[in-house]
Short mmCIF file of C-alpha atoms in Angstrom, two decimals:
data_model
loop_
_atom_site.label_atom_id
_atom_site.label_comp_id
_atom_site.label_asym_id
_atom_site.label_seq_id
_atom_site.Cartn_x
_atom_site.Cartn_y
_atom_site.Cartn_z
CA MET A 28 109.41 121.03 134.55
CA GLN A 29 109.89 117.79 132.65
CA ARG A 30 110.17 119.68 129.35
CA LEU A 31 112.75 122.02 130.88
CA ILE A 32 114.86 119.08 132.08
CA LEU A 33 114.66 117.42 128.68
CA PHE A 34 115.66 120.66 126.97
CA PHE A 35 118.60 121.13 129.34
CA ALA A 36 119.73 117.55 128.76
CA ALA A 37 119.50 117.97 125.01
CA GLY A 38 121.41 121.24 125.19
CA SER A 39 124.14 119.67 127.31
CA SER A 40 124.46 116.80 124.86
CA LEU A 41 124.81 119.27 121.99
CA VAL A 42 127.56 121.22 123.79
CA MET A 43 129.38 117.99 124.66
CA GLY A 44 129.05 116.82 121.08
CA ILE A 45 130.56 120.06 119.74
CA ALA A 46 133.43 119.86 122.23
CA GLN A 47 134.13 116.24 121.31
CA ALA A 48 134.06 117.07 117.60
CA GLN A 49 136.51 119.94 118.15
CA ALA A 50 138.81 117.73 120.20
CA GLN A 51 138.66 115.01 117.54
CA ALA A 52 139.43 117.50 114.77
CA GLN A 53 142.39 118.82 116.77
CA ALA A 54 143.69 115.31 117.37
CA GLN A 55 143.36 114.45 113.67
CA ALA A 56 145.20 117.65 112.72
CA GLN A 57 148.08 116.65 115.01
CA ALA A 58 148.17 112.93 114.14
CA PRO A 59 151.23 111.64 112.25
CA VAL A 60 150.63 111.11 108.54
CA ARG A 61 152.56 108.27 106.92
CA GLY A 62 155.05 109.64 104.43
CA ALA A 63 154.66 113.26 105.55
CA VAL A 64 155.71 115.59 108.34
CA ILE A 65 153.09 118.04 109.55
CA GLY A 66 152.85 120.62 112.31
CA GLN A 67 152.04 124.16 113.37
CA LEU A 68 154.16 127.24 114.08
CA LEU A 69 153.20 129.68 116.85
CA ASP A 70 154.61 133.02 117.97
CA GLU A 71 155.54 133.93 121.55
CA SER A 72 151.92 134.61 122.50
CA GLY A 73 150.64 131.37 120.96
CA LYS A 74 149.21 132.87 117.77
CA PRO A 75 149.72 131.07 114.42
CA LEU A 76 152.62 132.25 112.28
CA ALA A 77 151.74 132.47 108.59
CA ASN A 78 154.27 132.35 105.74
CA ALA A 79 157.08 130.99 107.94
CA GLU A 80 159.58 128.67 106.27
CA VAL A 81 159.84 125.00 107.25
CA THR A 82 162.54 122.71 105.83
CA ALA A 83 162.73 118.92 106.01
CA ARG A 84 166.28 117.61 105.56
CA TYR A 85 167.47 114.16 104.56
CA GLN A 86 171.04 112.94 104.93
CA SER A 87 172.31 109.45 104.20
CA ASN A 88 175.55 108.27 105.72
CA PRO A 89 177.16 106.27 104.20
CA GLY A 90 176.11 107.27 100.74
CA GLY A 91 176.54 111.00 100.94
CA VAL A 92 173.10 111.76 99.51
CA SER A 93 171.47 114.85 100.96
CA LEU A 94 168.44 116.89 100.01
CA SER A 95 165.91 119.25 101.52
CA ARG A 96 162.27 120.12 100.92
CA THR A 97 160.72 123.39 101.98
CA ALA A 98 157.19 124.59 102.64
CA ARG A 99 155.48 127.75 103.88
CA THR A 100 152.89 127.81 106.64
CA ASP A 101 149.30 128.73 105.83
CA HIS A 102 147.26 131.36 107.70
CA HIS A 103 146.68 128.84 110.51
CA GLY A 104 150.45 128.41 110.88
CA ARG A 105 150.25 124.83 109.58
CA TYR A 106 152.48 123.05 107.08
CA ARG A 107 152.90 119.67 105.41
CA ILE A 108 155.96 118.24 103.63
CA GLU A 109 156.09 114.91 101.82
CA VAL A 110 159.06 112.81 103.01
CA ARG A 111 158.12 109.29 101.93
CA GLN A 112 161.05 109.10 99.50
CA PRO A 113 163.93 108.58 99.70
CA LEU A 114 163.68 106.07 102.52
CA GLY A 115 165.68 107.08 105.54
CA VAL A 116 165.91 109.51 108.43
CA TRP A 117 164.71 113.12 108.24
CA THR A 118 164.90 116.21 110.46
CA VAL A 119 162.79 119.38 110.39
CA HIS A 120 163.81 123.02 110.92
CA ALA A 121 161.80 126.25 110.85
CA THR A 122 162.56 129.96 110.57
CA VAL A 123 160.48 133.12 110.55
CA THR A 124 161.46 136.54 109.19
CA LEU A 125 160.70 139.40 111.55
CA MET A 126 161.06 143.11 110.82
CA ALA A 127 163.19 145.28 113.11
CA GLU A 128 162.89 148.96 112.24
CA GLY A 129 162.57 148.08 108.56
CA THR A 130 165.39 145.52 108.65
CA PRO A 131 164.42 141.86 108.07
CA MET A 132 165.76 139.48 110.72
CA ARG A 133 165.57 135.73 110.16
CA VAL A 134 165.04 133.87 113.42
CA ALA A 135 165.23 130.11 114.05
CA MET A 136 162.21 128.62 115.82
CA THR A 137 162.27 126.11 118.66
CA PRO A 138 160.79 122.64 117.97
CA ASP A 139 158.72 120.79 120.54
CA ASN A 140 160.54 117.65 119.42
CA ALA A 141 163.85 117.80 117.54
CA ALA A 142 164.31 114.04 117.19
CA PRO A 143 165.03 112.60 113.70
CA PHE A 144 162.30 110.36 112.27
CA ALA A 145 161.73 107.80 109.52
CA GLY A 146 160.18 109.54 106.53
CA ASN A 147 157.95 106.64 105.55
CA MET A 148 156.43 106.63 109.07
CA GLY A 149 155.81 110.38 109.13
CA ALA A 150 155.89 112.69 112.15
CA VAL A 151 154.42 115.76 113.84
CA ARG A 152 156.84 118.60 114.51
CA ASN A 153 155.46 121.81 116.03
CA PHE A 154 157.52 124.97 116.55
CA ARG A 155 157.35 128.00 118.84
CA LEU A 156 159.07 131.37 118.61
CA ARG A 157 161.27 131.67 121.71
CA PHE A 158 164.16 134.05 122.25
CA ALA A 159 166.94 132.56 124.38
CA ASP A 160 170.42 133.77 125.26
CA ARG A 161 171.83 130.30 124.53
CA THR A 162 170.61 126.85 123.58
CA VAL A 163 171.96 123.32 123.60
CA ASP A 164 172.80 123.63 119.90
CA ASP A 165 173.91 127.26 119.77
CA PRO A 166 175.94 129.13 122.42
CA TYR A 167 174.69 132.39 120.90
CA GLY A 168 171.06 131.46 121.41
CA VAL A 169 168.13 132.72 119.37
CA GLY A 170 167.78 136.42 118.57
CA GLY A 171 169.99 139.45 118.15
CA MET A 172 173.39 139.97 119.77
CA LEU A 173 174.82 143.04 121.51
CA VAL A 174 178.62 143.04 121.19
CA VAL A 175 180.46 145.31 123.65
CA ALA A 176 184.14 146.32 123.50
CA ALA A 177 186.24 148.69 125.58
CA ALA A 178 187.15 151.93 123.83
CA VAL A 179 190.67 152.51 122.55
CA GLY A 180 192.78 153.47 125.57
CA ASP A 181 190.17 152.33 128.12
CA TYR A 182 191.06 149.35 130.30
CA THR A 183 187.84 148.73 132.19
CA PRO A 184 187.46 144.97 132.85
CA LEU A 185 184.43 144.01 130.81
CA ASP A 186 183.65 141.06 133.09
CA GLU A 187 182.70 143.72 135.67
CA VAL A 188 180.37 145.62 133.32
CA THR A 189 176.58 145.31 133.21
CA VAL A 190 174.42 146.72 130.45
CA SER A 191 170.78 147.74 130.36
CA LEU A 192 168.75 147.52 127.14
CA GLU A 193 165.46 149.43 127.14
CA PRO A 194 163.17 148.70 124.16
CA VAL A 195 162.51 151.97 122.33
CA GLY A 196 158.98 150.89 121.42
CA GLY A 197 158.12 150.02 125.02
CA GLY A 198 158.48 146.91 127.09
CA ALA A 199 160.50 145.64 130.01
CA ALA A 200 164.15 146.65 130.21
CA ILE A 201 166.78 143.91 130.06
CA GLU A 202 169.75 144.08 132.43
CA ARG A 203 172.60 141.62 131.94
CA SER A 204 176.24 141.07 132.78
CA LEU A 205 178.47 140.62 129.75
CA ARG A 206 179.78 137.16 128.92
CA SER A 207 182.87 136.28 126.94
CA THR A 208 182.50 134.37 123.64
CA GLY A 209 184.31 133.95 120.35
CA GLU A 210 182.52 137.12 119.20
CA GLY A 211 183.83 139.07 122.20
CA TRP A 212 181.80 140.27 125.21
CA VAL A 213 178.13 139.88 124.41
CA VAL A 214 174.49 139.85 125.44
CA THR A 215 172.46 137.43 123.31
CA GLY A 216 168.87 136.32 122.74
CA LEU A 217 167.50 139.82 122.07
CA ARG A 218 164.23 140.50 120.26
CA PRO A 219 164.55 142.29 116.90
CA GLN A 220 163.89 145.93 117.76
CA GLN A 221 165.69 149.14 118.66
CA TYR A 222 167.14 149.51 122.13
CA GLN A 223 168.53 152.28 124.30
CA VAL A 224 171.76 150.90 125.71
CA THR A 225 173.42 152.08 128.93
CA ALA A 226 176.39 150.56 130.75
CA ARG A 227 177.75 150.50 134.30
CA HIS A 228 181.03 149.41 135.82
CA ARG A 229 180.54 148.29 139.41
CA GLY A 230 177.46 150.51 139.55
CA ARG A 231 179.11 153.58 138.04
CA PRO A 232 177.61 154.90 134.78
CA MET A 233 179.82 154.64 131.69
CA LEU A 234 179.78 156.40 128.34
CA VAL A 235 178.56 154.47 125.30
CA SER A 236 179.13 154.93 121.56
CA ALA A 237 178.58 153.02 118.37
CA ALA A 238 181.71 150.96 117.65
CA LEU A 239 184.61 152.79 116.04
CA THR A 240 185.08 152.06 112.32
CA PRO A 241 187.25 153.54 109.54
CA HIS A 242 184.18 155.52 108.49
CA ARG A 243 182.69 156.40 111.89
CA ASP A 244 184.23 158.18 114.85
CA TYR A 245 183.15 157.91 118.47
CA ASP A 246 180.08 159.82 119.66
CA TRP A 247 180.15 159.40 123.42
CA ARG A 248 176.85 159.66 125.25
CA SER A 249 175.28 158.40 128.45
CA ALA A 250 173.06 156.14 126.30
CA TYR A 251 173.21 154.78 122.76
CA VAL A 252 170.11 154.04 120.67
CA GLY A 253 170.41 151.55 117.84
CA GLY A 254 169.27 148.35 116.20
CA PHE A 255 170.76 145.24 114.67
CA GLU A 256 172.73 144.77 111.47
CA ARG A 257 173.16 141.49 109.62
CA THR A 258 176.85 140.63 109.88
CA SER A 259 176.69 137.14 108.36
CA PRO A 260 173.97 134.62 107.47
CA GLY A 261 171.69 134.19 110.47
CA ILE A 262 173.73 136.55 112.71
CA TYR A 263 172.44 140.02 113.70
CA GLN A 264 174.55 142.30 115.84
CA MET A 265 174.55 145.71 117.49
CA ARG A 266 178.15 146.74 118.22
CA VAL A 267 179.01 149.38 120.81
CA GLU A 268 182.05 150.48 122.79
CA VAL A 269 182.16 151.76 126.36
CA ARG A 270 184.55 153.81 128.48
CA SER A 271 184.74 155.18 131.99
CA ARG A 272 183.61 158.76 132.49
#
């Protein structure tokens, strides 16, 4: 019995020692490094994001000197950027490129701490992939944007229209009311994938088509299936028009 107790105690000490070593290694990995900014990038499920782009930016005012330094994350989602010189205040930003039906979509990542920091002191800045319909810094949020217009000759009030977006590859459907922005009536913060789009006005189904262009006529259907197109740097849109039946 005494040998069993001793063995159990030794085994417990070993487990505790391993746990403490792991905790210490994690703490060291997340400790600020003087003259450098370090951190880790994770996807929505908490898995490391490899080959994502992280940029440290320096801006002096007065003086007008600005520069940036960029790094890529390793297979653990970690990065390190030297920011010791020039002396001053730095900020960090991160993006990841996702594929949506063969189309690359560059998405900004959300920092756990967006505060500027002194480069010579160093900092830890971790990022997470989060889609949001709007943020403090961007009224269009993070992700793709559905832009909805009324068809030519249709006068349905778009503030009374709701749309449903069902992911073609599976997943929970998204149902939203449209909101008015400088881009028109939109739904924002959408993941980069194809969707089946339907629309209703006060509960009544509407017809949906890809937006009219000089090269494309209407094709009215009860649902429209499509993905996002890059309309300008960092902006990805799916444009449709709706009309009453």
